[in-house]
Coordinates of C-alpha atoms in Angstrom, one line a residue:
M201 CA 22.1 169.0 -56.4
S202 CA 23.8 166.8 -54.2
N203 CA 22.1 163.7 -52.5
I204 CA 22.6 165.7 -49.1
E205 CA 21.5 168.9 -50.6
Y206 CA 18.6 167.2 -51.7
V207 CA 17.7 165.8 -47.8
K208 CA 18.7 169.3 -46.4
S209 CA 16.0 170.7 -48.8
R210 CA 13.2 168.0 -48.4
L211 CA 14.0 168.5 -44.3
G212 CA 13.9 171.6 -44.4
E213 CA 10.6 172.2 -46.2
M214 CA 8.9 170.1 -43.6
F215 CA 10.0 172.0 -40.8
L216 CA 9.2 175.5 -42.5
R217 CA 5.8 173.9 -43.4
D218 CA 5.2 173.3 -39.6
R219 CA 7.1 176.4 -38.7
G220 CA 9.6 174.4 -36.0
N221 CA 6.6 172.2 -34.1
V222 CA 7.2 168.4 -35.1
D223 CA 4.0 166.6 -34.3
E224 CA 4.2 162.7 -34.3
K225 CA 3.5 162.0 -37.7
T226 CA 5.5 164.7 -39.1
A227 CA 8.5 163.1 -36.6
A228 CA 8.1 159.8 -37.6
L229 CA 8.3 160.7 -41.9
I230 CA 11.3 162.4 -41.5
K231 CA 12.7 159.5 -39.1
S232 CA 11.8 157.4 -41.8
E233 CA 13.3 159.5 -44.8
L234 CA 16.7 159.9 -42.6
K235 CA 16.9 156.4 -41.9
Q236 CA 16.2 155.3 -45.9
Y237 CA 18.9 157.3 -46.7
L238 CA 21.2 156.1 -44.5
E239 CA 20.2 152.4 -45.6
R240 CA 21.6 153.6 -49.2
F241 CA 25.5 153.9 -47.8
F242 CA 25.3 151.7 -44.9
I243 CA 23.9 148.1 -43.5
L244 CA 22.1 149.5 -40.4
K245 CA 22.6 147.5 -37.3
E246 CA 21.0 150.2 -34.6
Y247 CA 19.2 153.1 -35.7
S248 CA 17.9 155.9 -33.3
A249 CA 16.1 159.9 -33.8
E250 CA 15.0 161.7 -31.3
F251 CA 13.7 165.2 -31.5
S252 CA 13.7 167.9 -28.3
S253 CA 12.6 171.5 -28.6
C254 CA 15.4 173.9 -27.8
D255 CA 14.6 177.7 -25.6
N256 CA 15.3 179.7 -29.5
G257 CA 12.3 177.6 -30.7
E258 CA 14.6 175.3 -33.0
V259 CA 14.0 171.3 -32.8
A260 CA 17.2 169.3 -32.0
L261 CA 17.9 166.2 -33.6
S262 CA 19.9 163.6 -32.2
L263 CA 20.8 160.6 -34.5
R264 CA 22.6 157.2 -33.7
A265 CA 23.2 154.9 -36.6
A266 CA 25.9 152.1 -36.1
G267 CA 26.6 149.3 -39.1
R268 CA 28.7 148.4 -42.1
R269 CA 29.4 150.4 -44.9
L270 CA 28.2 148.8 -48.2
R271 CA 31.0 148.2 -50.9
T272 CA 30.7 150.2 -53.8
A273 CA 32.3 150.5 -57.0
E274 CA 35.1 153.2 -55.8
T275 CA 35.7 150.7 -52.7
E276 CA 36.3 147.7 -54.3

């Protein structure tokens, strides 16, 4: 399983468990997990994540991140 699929799976389980409702504790956990994942690839200067409810019962996530890409063996 790729890293992206792993993250999608974990986040999907959180939303299923909460049935689409994201309380403050769950939102903070998701934001933290996403930030940690991004920090594996970038040196973040800015990071923000906001949740909003949609009319159809879904939850929208707006993510903004800015930073520098980390050097990897493939880019050296």
